[in-house]
Amino acid sequence: MAVLSELVTNAVVHAQTPAGREEIETSFCRGAGGVRIAVDDADETPPTMRAHDDAGGRGLTLVKAYSARWGVRTRRGIGKSVWAIVTAPGERWL
Ligand SMILES: Nc1ncnc2c1ncn2[C@@H]1O[C@H](COP(=O)(O)OP(=O)(O)OP(=O)(O)O)[C@@H](O)[C@H]1O
Ligand SMILES: [Mg+2]
């Protein structure tokens, strides 16, 4: 939940999208050991981890801490897909 919430919040707050392309797409893929969460937006700029300060910068640190792996890939069409794999304790993504 925390991972999903951070990724969606980032897409809402940071994605600079062309008019008419404001939609954010979420998808979930269940694997043997957990779930792959993806949040897509229509901005090509990838997220960049930054040193956190009073104004923020904690989101991706939290995503990294709570996920087994995370990353960004280009999306079919326009924009990007930010993904994270969350596994159950003791499990690994298969
Ligand atoms: N979906 C996105 N599209 C474009 N840029 C992004 C996106 N997500 C994150 N970023 C960039 O990556 C930076 C780091 O994101 P992060 O979530 O760690 O911090 P934050 O959103 O600035 O603060 P916080 O999450 O603590 O409120 C952001 O400041 C932003 O510049
Ligand atoms: Mg954030």
PDB file of C-alpha atoms and ligand atoms in Angstrom:
ATOM      1  CA  MET A   1       0.000   0.000   0.000  1.00  0.00           C
ATOM      2  CA  ALA A   2       2.736   2.458   0.923  1.00  0.00           C
ATOM      3  CA  VAL A   3       4.579   1.717  -2.322  1.00  0.00           C
ATOM      4  CA  LEU A   4       1.462   2.156  -4.431  1.00  0.00           C
ATOM      5  CA  SER A   5       0.545   5.341  -2.610  1.00  0.00           C
ATOM      6  CA  GLU A   6       3.998   6.895  -3.112  1.00  0.00           C
ATOM      7  CA  LEU A   7       4.096   6.022  -6.804  1.00  0.00           C
ATOM      8  CA  VAL A   8       0.596   7.353  -7.453  1.00  0.00           C
ATOM      9  CA  THR A   9       1.286  10.517  -5.446  1.00  0.00           C
ATOM     10  CA  ASN A  10       4.434  11.103  -7.498  1.00  0.00           C
ATOM     11  CA  ALA A  11       2.550  10.649 -10.752  1.00  0.00           C
ATOM     12  CA  VAL A  12      -0.082  13.162  -9.624  1.00  0.00           C
ATOM     13  CA  VAL A  13       2.363  15.719  -8.211  1.00  0.00           C
ATOM     14  CA  HIS A  14       5.363  15.499 -10.550  1.00  0.00           C
ATOM     15  CA  ALA A  15       4.286  14.251 -13.969  1.00  0.00           C
ATOM     16  CA  GLN A  16       4.152  17.091 -16.493  1.00  0.00           C
ATOM     17  CA  THR A  17       1.635  15.770 -18.943  1.00  0.00           C
ATOM     18  CA  PRO A  18       0.230  17.181 -22.167  1.00  0.00           C
ATOM     19  CA  ALA A  19      -3.376  18.349 -22.047  1.00  0.00           C
ATOM     20  CA  GLY A  20      -5.719  15.430 -22.372  1.00  0.00           C
ATOM     21  CA  ARG A  21      -3.089  12.927 -21.229  1.00  0.00           C
ATOM     22  CA  GLU A  22      -3.491  13.335 -17.490  1.00  0.00           C
ATOM     23  CA  GLU A  23      -4.654   9.813 -16.814  1.00  0.00           C
ATOM     24  CA  ILE A  24      -2.545   7.628 -14.560  1.00  0.00           C
ATOM     25  CA  GLU A  25      -2.667   3.905 -15.085  1.00  0.00           C
ATOM     26  CA  THR A  26      -2.030   1.372 -12.352  1.00  0.00           C
ATOM     27  CA  SER A  27      -1.495  -2.310 -12.886  1.00  0.00           C
ATOM     28  CA  PHE A  28      -0.763  -5.276 -10.698  1.00  0.00           C
ATOM     29  CA  CYS A  29       0.752  -8.544 -11.695  1.00  0.00           C
ATOM     30  CA  ARG A  30       0.791 -11.363  -9.219  1.00  0.00           C
ATOM     31  CA  GLY A  31       3.837 -13.603  -9.285  1.00  0.00           C
ATOM     32  CA  ALA A  32       4.671 -16.647  -7.185  1.00  0.00           C
ATOM     33  CA  GLY A  33       6.320 -14.626  -4.407  1.00  0.00           C
ATOM     34  CA  GLY A  34       4.567 -11.281  -4.528  1.00  0.00           C
ATOM     35  CA  VAL A  35       3.109  -8.542  -6.653  1.00  0.00           C
ATOM     36  CA  ARG A  36       4.542  -6.284  -9.321  1.00  0.00           C
ATOM     37  CA  ILE A  37       2.979  -2.852  -9.077  1.00  0.00           C
ATOM     38  CA  ALA A  38       3.241  -0.406 -11.972  1.00  0.00           C
ATOM     39  CA  VAL A  39       2.109   3.211 -12.111  1.00  0.00           C
ATOM     40  CA  ASP A  40       2.208   4.783 -15.571  1.00  0.00           C
ATOM     41  CA  ASP A  41       1.958   8.423 -16.542  1.00  0.00           C
ATOM     42  CA  ALA A  42       2.363  10.383 -19.780  1.00  0.00           C
ATOM     43  CA  ASP A  43       5.527  12.284 -18.784  1.00  0.00           C
ATOM     44  CA  GLU A  44       8.775  10.985 -20.303  1.00  0.00           C
ATOM     45  CA  THR A  45      10.944  12.274 -17.435  1.00  0.00           C
ATOM     46  CA  PRO A  46      12.054   9.425 -15.195  1.00  0.00           C
ATOM     47  CA  PRO A  47      11.890   9.836 -11.425  1.00  0.00           C
ATOM     48  CA  THR A  48      15.216  10.498  -9.773  1.00  0.00           C
ATOM     49  CA  MET A  49      16.037   9.687  -6.220  1.00  0.00           C
ATOM     50  CA  ARG A  50      17.090  12.792  -4.373  1.00  0.00           C
ATOM     51  CA  ALA A  51      18.489  13.536  -0.947  1.00  0.00           C
ATOM     52  CA  HIS A  52      15.518  14.121   1.275  1.00  0.00           C
ATOM     53  CA  ASP A  53      14.971  17.380   3.060  1.00  0.00           C
ATOM     54  CA  ASP A  54      12.082  19.147   4.778  1.00  0.00           C
ATOM     55  CA  ALA A  55      10.323  19.571   1.443  1.00  0.00           C
ATOM     56  CA  GLY A  56      10.296  15.857   0.634  1.00  0.00           C
ATOM     57  CA  GLY A  57      12.342  13.324  -1.266  1.00  0.00           C
ATOM     58  CA  ARG A  58      11.233  10.408   0.900  1.00  0.00           C
ATOM     59  CA  GLY A  59       8.916   8.716  -1.549  1.00  0.00           C
ATOM     60  CA  LEU A  60      11.422   6.804  -3.643  1.00  0.00           C
ATOM     61  CA  THR A  61      13.567   6.012  -0.594  1.00  0.00           C
ATOM     62  CA  LEU A  62      10.501   4.352   0.869  1.00  0.00           C
ATOM     63  CA  VAL A  63       9.695   2.554  -2.405  1.00  0.00           C
ATOM     64  CA  LYS A  64      13.256   1.202  -2.478  1.00  0.00           C
ATOM     65  CA  ALA A  65      13.093   0.107   1.155  1.00  0.00           C
ATOM     66  CA  TYR A  66       9.751  -1.701   0.815  1.00  0.00           C
ATOM     67  CA  SER A  67      10.309  -3.350  -2.536  1.00  0.00           C
ATOM     68  CA  ALA A  68      12.596  -6.121  -3.705  1.00  0.00           C
ATOM     69  CA  ARG A  69      13.359  -4.188  -6.888  1.00  0.00           C
ATOM     70  CA  TRP A  70      12.032  -1.089  -8.576  1.00  0.00           C
ATOM     71  CA  GLY A  71      12.676   0.666 -11.849  1.00  0.00           C
ATOM     72  CA  VAL A  72      11.363   2.662 -14.771  1.00  0.00           C
ATOM     73  CA  ARG A  73      10.700   1.707 -18.335  1.00  0.00           C
ATOM     74  CA  THR A  74       9.316   3.507 -21.330  1.00  0.00           C
ATOM     75  CA  ARG A  75       5.674   2.982 -21.869  1.00  0.00           C
ATOM     76  CA  ARG A  76       3.976   1.936 -25.059  1.00  0.00           C
ATOM     77  CA  GLY A  77       2.818   5.195 -26.616  1.00  0.00           C
ATOM     78  CA  ILE A  78       3.773   8.128 -24.451  1.00  0.00           C
ATOM     79  CA  GLY A  79       5.375   8.405 -21.041  1.00  0.00           C
ATOM     80  CA  LYS A  80       6.830   5.923 -18.611  1.00  0.00           C
ATOM     81  CA  SER A  81       5.988   3.144 -16.260  1.00  0.00           C
ATOM     82  CA  VAL A  82       7.433   3.167 -12.758  1.00  0.00           C
ATOM     83  CA  TRP A  83       7.336  -0.327 -11.266  1.00  0.00           C
ATOM     84  CA  ALA A  84       8.146  -2.018  -7.988  1.00  0.00           C
ATOM     85  CA  ILE A  85       8.066  -5.632  -6.895  1.00  0.00           C
ATOM     86  CA  VAL A  86       6.734  -6.227  -3.418  1.00  0.00           C
ATOM     87  CA  THR A  87       7.258  -9.694  -2.000  1.00  0.00           C
ATOM     88  CA  ALA A  88       5.772 -11.401   1.020  1.00  0.00           C
ATOM     89  CA  PRO A  89       8.216 -11.880   3.911  1.00  0.00           C
ATOM     90  CA  GLY A  90      10.611 -14.739   3.153  1.00  0.00           C
ATOM     91  CA  GLU A  91       9.450 -14.991  -0.441  1.00  0.00           C
ATOM     92  CA  ARG A  92      11.188 -14.012  -3.620  1.00  0.00           C
ATOM     93  CA  TRP A  93       9.815 -12.908  -6.949  1.00  0.00           C
ATOM     94  CA  LEU A  94       9.593 -15.795  -9.396  1.00  0.00           C
TER      95      LEU A  94
HETATM   96  N1  LIG B   1       6.158  10.185 -11.903  1.00  0.00           N
HETATM   97  C1  LIG B   1       7.161  11.098 -11.916  1.00  0.00           C
HETATM   98  N2  LIG B   1       7.349  11.889 -13.016  1.00  0.00           N
HETATM   99  C2  LIG B   1       8.357  12.809 -13.072  1.00  0.00           C
HETATM  100  N3  LIG B   1       9.235  13.008 -12.050  1.00  0.00           N
HETATM  101  C3  LIG B   1       9.097  12.273 -10.942  1.00  0.00           C
HETATM  102  C4  LIG B   1       8.052  11.277 -10.810  1.00  0.00           C
HETATM  103  N4  LIG B   1       8.176  10.681  -9.585  1.00  0.00           N
HETATM  104  C5  LIG B   1       9.211  11.285  -8.991  1.00  0.00           C
HETATM  105  N5  LIG B   1       9.774  12.240  -9.773  1.00  0.00           N
HETATM  106  C6  LIG B   1      10.966  13.076  -9.458  1.00  0.00           C
HETATM  107  O1  LIG B   1      11.770  12.363  -8.533  1.00  0.00           O
HETATM  108  C7  LIG B   1      11.951  13.132  -7.348  1.00  0.00           C
HETATM  109  C8  LIG B   1      12.023  12.236  -6.121  1.00  0.00           C
HETATM  110  O2  LIG B   1      10.752  11.642  -5.814  1.00  0.00           O
HETATM  111  P1  LIG B   1      10.400  11.302  -4.300  1.00  0.00           P
HETATM  112  O3  LIG B   1       9.057  10.653  -4.270  1.00  0.00           O
HETATM  113  O4  LIG B   1      11.546  10.560  -3.689  1.00  0.00           O
HETATM  114  O5  LIG B   1      10.351  12.726  -3.590  1.00  0.00           O
HETATM  115  P2  LIG B   1       9.204  13.836  -3.582  1.00  0.00           P
HETATM  116  O6  LIG B   1       7.991  13.321  -4.308  1.00  0.00           O
HETATM  117  O7  LIG B   1       9.837  15.087  -4.109  1.00  0.00           O
HETATM  118  O8  LIG B   1       8.881  14.030  -2.041  1.00  0.00           O
HETATM  119  P3  LIG B   1       7.966  13.117  -1.083  1.00  0.00           P
HETATM  120  O9  LIG B   1       7.700  11.826  -1.823  1.00  0.00           O
HETATM  121  O10 LIG B   1       8.789  12.894   0.152  1.00  0.00           O
HETATM  122  O11 LIG B   1       6.735  13.913  -0.841  1.00  0.00           O
HETATM  123  C9  LIG B   1      10.795  14.127  -7.327  1.00  0.00           C
HETATM  124  O12 LIG B   1      11.122  15.291  -6.597  1.00  0.00           O
HETATM  125  C10 LIG B   1      10.575  14.393  -8.807  1.00  0.00           C
HETATM  126  O13 LIG B   1      11.452  15.388  -9.267  1.00  0.00           O
HETATM  127 MG    MG B   2       7.075  11.506  -3.779  1.00  0.00          MG
END
